[in-house]
Amino acid sequence: MQLFLDTTDTAVLKDLAETGLVDGVTTNPSLIAKSGRNMLEVIAEICGLVEGPVSAEVAAMDVAGMLAEGRKLAGVAPNVVVKVPLTREGLTATKEFSAEGIQTNVTLCFSATQALLAAKAGASYISPFIGRLDDHGAEGMDLISEIRAIYDNYGFDTEILAASIRTPAHVKEAALAGADCATIPPAVFQALFKHPLTEQGLQQFMADWAKTGQSIL
């Protein structure tokens, strides 16, 4: 499963990208606003830090506006993926982007039928929002499983990008359910490395090694 970072903090991204485990980046208007920076500059900088897909979201709500903005965003770097909302207008624009060879990430997906339409429109990625469904009393992870089954039934190429990830458990469950990717906050990414038994075991190993008085180098 590919792991994307959901961030516009380029300092944090640069640090975590050094692990070699960051496959891509997703952004959204809220993250851009939080950065306080020019969107095109931020996207260009992020694209220079990672080779994988970088999702940049349109702000227009009409088809013509989405197409104009999406084409401009796609021109920033070859690895830009144009992010569009899962609306009738968004899917109409997605269909055109697909015809033009522009990759898309259809976002704010909350049902399997929405995901079906996105795949039929030629979306490169579909972003089901797990955490937000959980917040409303639904089982967000069930949506991943439903989309996986539908896409497998019909051989759709659209990749399932689990979004609104809140915890390492969400990452595990999304992987078990067959998500192709997960986009996660930097704090959750950092948490994936950790387990108390790993830390305890390492402390014991290092204590025992120190007693030997040896040096490997």
Short mmCIF file of C-alpha atoms in Angstrom, two decimals:
data_model
loop_
_atom_site.label_atom_id
_atom_site.label_comp_id
_atom_site.label_asym_id
_atom_site.label_seq_id
_atom_site.Cartn_x
_atom_site.Cartn_y
_atom_site.Cartn_z
CA MET A 1 0.00 0.00 0.00
CA GLN A 2 1.26 3.45 -0.90
CA LEU A 3 1.54 5.96 1.94
CA PHE A 4 0.89 9.63 1.20
CA LEU A 5 1.34 12.53 3.59
CA ASP A 6 -1.60 14.89 3.98
CA THR A 7 0.30 18.13 4.51
CA THR A 8 1.57 21.39 3.06
CA ASP A 9 4.33 21.75 5.67
CA THR A 10 7.37 21.39 3.43
CA ALA A 11 9.83 21.26 6.34
CA VAL A 12 8.00 18.28 7.86
CA LEU A 13 7.63 16.69 4.43
CA LYS A 14 11.34 17.02 3.67
CA ASP A 15 12.22 15.38 6.97
CA LEU A 16 9.83 12.44 6.57
CA ALA A 17 10.63 11.96 2.87
CA GLU A 18 14.18 11.09 3.91
CA THR A 19 12.84 7.77 5.21
CA GLY A 20 12.17 6.70 1.62
CA LEU A 21 8.69 5.61 2.72
CA VAL A 22 6.64 8.59 1.51
CA ASP A 23 5.02 7.72 -1.81
CA GLY A 24 3.16 10.96 -2.44
CA VAL A 25 1.37 13.96 -0.94
CA THR A 26 -2.18 15.23 -0.76
CA THR A 27 -3.26 18.81 -0.10
CA ASN A 28 -6.60 20.58 0.18
CA PRO A 29 -7.83 24.19 0.43
CA SER A 30 -7.83 24.04 4.25
CA LEU A 31 -4.18 22.97 4.36
CA ILE A 32 -3.23 25.64 1.82
CA ALA A 33 -5.01 28.28 3.91
CA LYS A 34 -3.23 27.05 7.04
CA SER A 35 0.15 27.37 5.30
CA GLY A 36 -0.46 31.05 4.56
CA ARG A 37 1.47 30.69 1.32
CA ASN A 38 0.74 30.98 -2.40
CA MET A 39 -0.79 27.72 -3.58
CA LEU A 40 1.19 27.35 -6.79
CA GLU A 41 4.46 27.97 -4.95
CA VAL A 42 3.62 25.39 -2.29
CA ILE A 43 2.64 22.74 -4.85
CA ALA A 44 5.80 23.37 -6.88
CA GLU A 45 7.97 23.02 -3.78
CA ILE A 46 6.24 19.82 -2.71
CA CYS A 47 6.65 18.35 -6.19
CA GLY A 48 10.35 18.99 -5.90
CA LEU A 49 10.54 17.02 -2.67
CA VAL A 50 8.68 13.86 -3.74
CA GLU A 51 8.63 12.00 -7.03
CA GLY A 52 5.20 10.46 -6.46
CA PRO A 53 1.75 11.96 -7.03
CA VAL A 54 0.93 15.32 -5.44
CA SER A 55 -2.77 16.16 -5.23
CA ALA A 56 -3.68 19.83 -5.73
CA GLU A 57 -7.36 20.76 -5.44
CA VAL A 58 -9.38 23.07 -7.66
CA ALA A 59 -11.46 25.80 -6.03
CA ALA A 60 -14.01 26.36 -8.79
CA MET A 61 -17.42 24.74 -8.51
CA ASP A 62 -18.40 24.89 -12.20
CA VAL A 63 -17.07 22.62 -14.94
CA ALA A 64 -15.40 25.35 -16.99
CA GLY A 65 -13.69 26.76 -13.92
CA MET A 66 -12.51 23.34 -12.76
CA LEU A 67 -11.07 22.59 -16.18
CA ALA A 68 -9.22 25.91 -16.35
CA GLU A 69 -7.83 25.59 -12.82
CA GLY A 70 -6.99 21.93 -13.23
CA ARG A 71 -5.03 22.51 -16.42
CA LYS A 72 -3.04 25.26 -14.71
CA LEU A 73 -2.31 23.06 -11.70
CA ALA A 74 -1.31 20.15 -13.93
CA GLY A 75 1.20 22.46 -15.60
CA VAL A 76 3.07 23.08 -12.35
CA ALA A 77 4.85 19.71 -12.45
CA PRO A 78 4.45 16.30 -14.14
CA ASN A 79 3.50 14.59 -10.87
CA VAL A 80 0.57 16.89 -10.03
CA VAL A 81 -2.77 15.11 -9.65
CA VAL A 82 -5.76 17.42 -10.01
CA LYS A 83 -8.12 17.01 -7.08
CA VAL A 84 -11.83 17.59 -7.74
CA PRO A 85 -14.92 17.29 -5.50
CA LEU A 86 -17.34 14.42 -5.95
CA THR A 87 -20.14 16.43 -7.51
CA ARG A 88 -21.85 16.18 -10.87
CA GLU A 89 -19.67 19.03 -12.09
CA GLY A 90 -16.57 17.46 -10.63
CA LEU A 91 -17.16 14.16 -12.38
CA THR A 92 -17.94 15.89 -15.67
CA ALA A 93 -14.59 17.67 -15.38
CA THR A 94 -12.92 14.38 -14.40
CA LYS A 95 -14.17 12.76 -17.59
CA GLU A 96 -12.58 15.56 -19.63
CA PHE A 97 -9.35 15.49 -17.66
CA SER A 98 -9.15 11.74 -18.29
CA ALA A 99 -9.53 12.31 -22.02
CA GLU A 100 -6.72 14.87 -21.86
CA GLY A 101 -4.40 12.53 -19.95
CA ILE A 102 -4.53 14.56 -16.72
CA GLN A 103 -4.57 12.49 -13.54
CA THR A 104 -7.34 13.17 -11.04
CA ASN A 105 -8.14 12.50 -7.41
CA VAL A 106 -11.90 12.64 -6.74
CA THR A 107 -12.35 13.70 -3.14
CA LEU A 108 -15.08 13.78 -0.48
CA CYS A 109 -16.44 10.34 -1.34
CA PHE A 110 -18.92 8.95 1.19
CA SER A 111 -20.72 6.17 -0.68
CA ALA A 112 -19.93 3.21 -2.92
CA THR A 113 -22.21 4.52 -5.67
CA GLN A 114 -20.28 7.79 -5.71
CA ALA A 115 -17.09 5.77 -6.09
CA LEU A 116 -18.64 3.80 -8.95
CA LEU A 117 -19.43 7.01 -10.83
CA ALA A 118 -15.92 8.35 -10.22
CA ALA A 119 -14.39 5.20 -11.69
CA LYS A 120 -16.69 5.39 -14.72
CA ALA A 121 -15.56 9.01 -15.20
CA GLY A 122 -11.96 7.82 -15.36
CA ALA A 123 -10.69 9.05 -11.99
CA SER A 124 -7.11 8.06 -11.21
CA TYR A 125 -7.84 8.02 -7.47
CA ILE A 126 -10.97 7.98 -5.32
CA SER A 127 -10.73 9.39 -1.78
CA PRO A 128 -13.27 7.89 0.66
CA PHE A 129 -13.27 9.81 3.94
CA ILE A 130 -13.07 7.17 6.67
CA GLY A 131 -12.84 9.30 9.79
CA ARG A 132 -15.69 11.60 8.86
CA LEU A 133 -17.98 8.62 8.30
CA ASP A 134 -16.99 7.27 11.72
CA ASP A 135 -17.84 10.66 13.20
CA HIS A 136 -21.39 10.31 11.88
CA GLY A 137 -21.99 6.86 13.30
CA ALA A 138 -21.15 4.85 10.18
CA GLU A 139 -18.34 2.31 9.78
CA GLY A 140 -15.98 4.16 7.47
CA MET A 141 -13.87 1.10 6.78
CA ASP A 142 -16.90 -0.73 5.36
CA LEU A 143 -16.86 1.78 2.51
CA ILE A 144 -13.31 0.78 1.58
CA SER A 145 -14.38 -2.87 1.38
CA GLU A 146 -17.46 -2.04 -0.72
CA ILE A 147 -15.46 0.05 -3.18
CA ARG A 148 -12.78 -2.65 -3.41
CA ALA A 149 -15.42 -5.24 -4.29
CA ILE A 150 -17.05 -3.05 -6.94
CA TYR A 151 -13.77 -2.08 -8.57
CA ASP A 152 -12.62 -5.69 -8.63
CA ASN A 153 -15.95 -6.82 -10.09
CA TYR A 154 -15.56 -4.57 -13.11
CA GLY A 155 -11.82 -4.21 -13.47
CA PHE A 156 -11.69 -0.46 -12.81
CA ASP A 157 -8.19 1.03 -12.71
CA THR A 158 -9.12 3.78 -10.23
CA GLU A 159 -7.00 3.47 -7.08
CA ILE A 160 -8.64 3.61 -3.65
CA LEU A 161 -6.97 6.32 -1.57
CA ALA A 162 -8.19 6.03 2.02
CA ALA A 163 -8.51 9.55 3.46
CA SER A 164 -9.54 11.21 6.72
CA ILE A 165 -7.22 8.78 8.48
CA ARG A 166 -7.01 9.44 12.22
CA THR A 167 -4.95 6.61 13.74
CA PRO A 168 -2.44 3.86 12.94
CA ALA A 169 -5.34 1.41 13.35
CA HIS A 170 -7.09 3.14 10.46
CA VAL A 171 -4.00 2.54 8.31
CA LYS A 172 -3.94 -1.15 9.25
CA GLU A 173 -7.65 -1.61 8.60
CA ALA A 174 -7.46 0.20 5.26
CA ALA A 175 -4.60 -2.07 4.19
CA LEU A 176 -6.54 -5.17 5.23
CA ALA A 177 -9.60 -3.93 3.32
CA GLY A 178 -7.56 -3.58 0.15
CA ALA A 179 -7.00 0.17 -0.17
CA ASP A 180 -4.31 0.97 -2.72
CA CYS A 181 -3.13 4.04 -0.81
CA ALA A 182 -3.71 5.92 2.41
CA THR A 183 -3.11 9.61 3.00
CA ILE A 184 -2.20 10.34 6.57
CA PRO A 185 -1.22 13.29 8.77
CA PRO A 186 2.49 13.46 9.63
CA ALA A 187 1.77 12.62 13.29
CA VAL A 188 0.07 9.37 12.30
CA PHE A 189 2.93 8.54 9.92
CA GLN A 190 5.40 8.97 12.80
CA ALA A 191 3.24 6.77 15.03
CA LEU A 192 3.43 3.88 12.54
CA PHE A 193 7.07 3.30 13.52
CA LYS A 194 6.35 2.94 17.21
CA HIS A 195 5.43 0.12 19.57
CA PRO A 196 6.24 0.01 23.31
CA LEU A 197 7.64 -3.52 23.05
CA THR A 198 10.01 -2.44 20.29
CA GLU A 199 11.32 0.36 22.52
CA GLN A 200 11.63 -1.91 25.54
CA GLY A 201 13.41 -4.58 23.56
CA LEU A 202 15.85 -2.09 22.06
CA GLN A 203 16.69 -0.66 25.48
CA GLN A 204 17.48 -4.15 26.76
CA PHE A 205 19.62 -5.00 23.72
CA MET A 206 21.61 -1.76 24.07
CA ALA A 207 22.10 -2.28 27.80
CA ASP A 208 23.42 -5.79 27.21
CA TRP A 209 25.66 -4.62 24.38
CA ALA A 210 27.18 -1.89 26.52
CA LYS A 211 28.26 -4.54 29.04
CA THR A 212 30.39 -6.27 26.40
CA GLY A 213 32.60 -3.21 25.95
CA GLN A 214 32.81 -3.99 22.24
CA SER A 215 32.65 -1.70 19.20
CA ILE A 216 31.55 -2.87 15.75
CA LEU A 217 33.64 -0.21 13.98
#
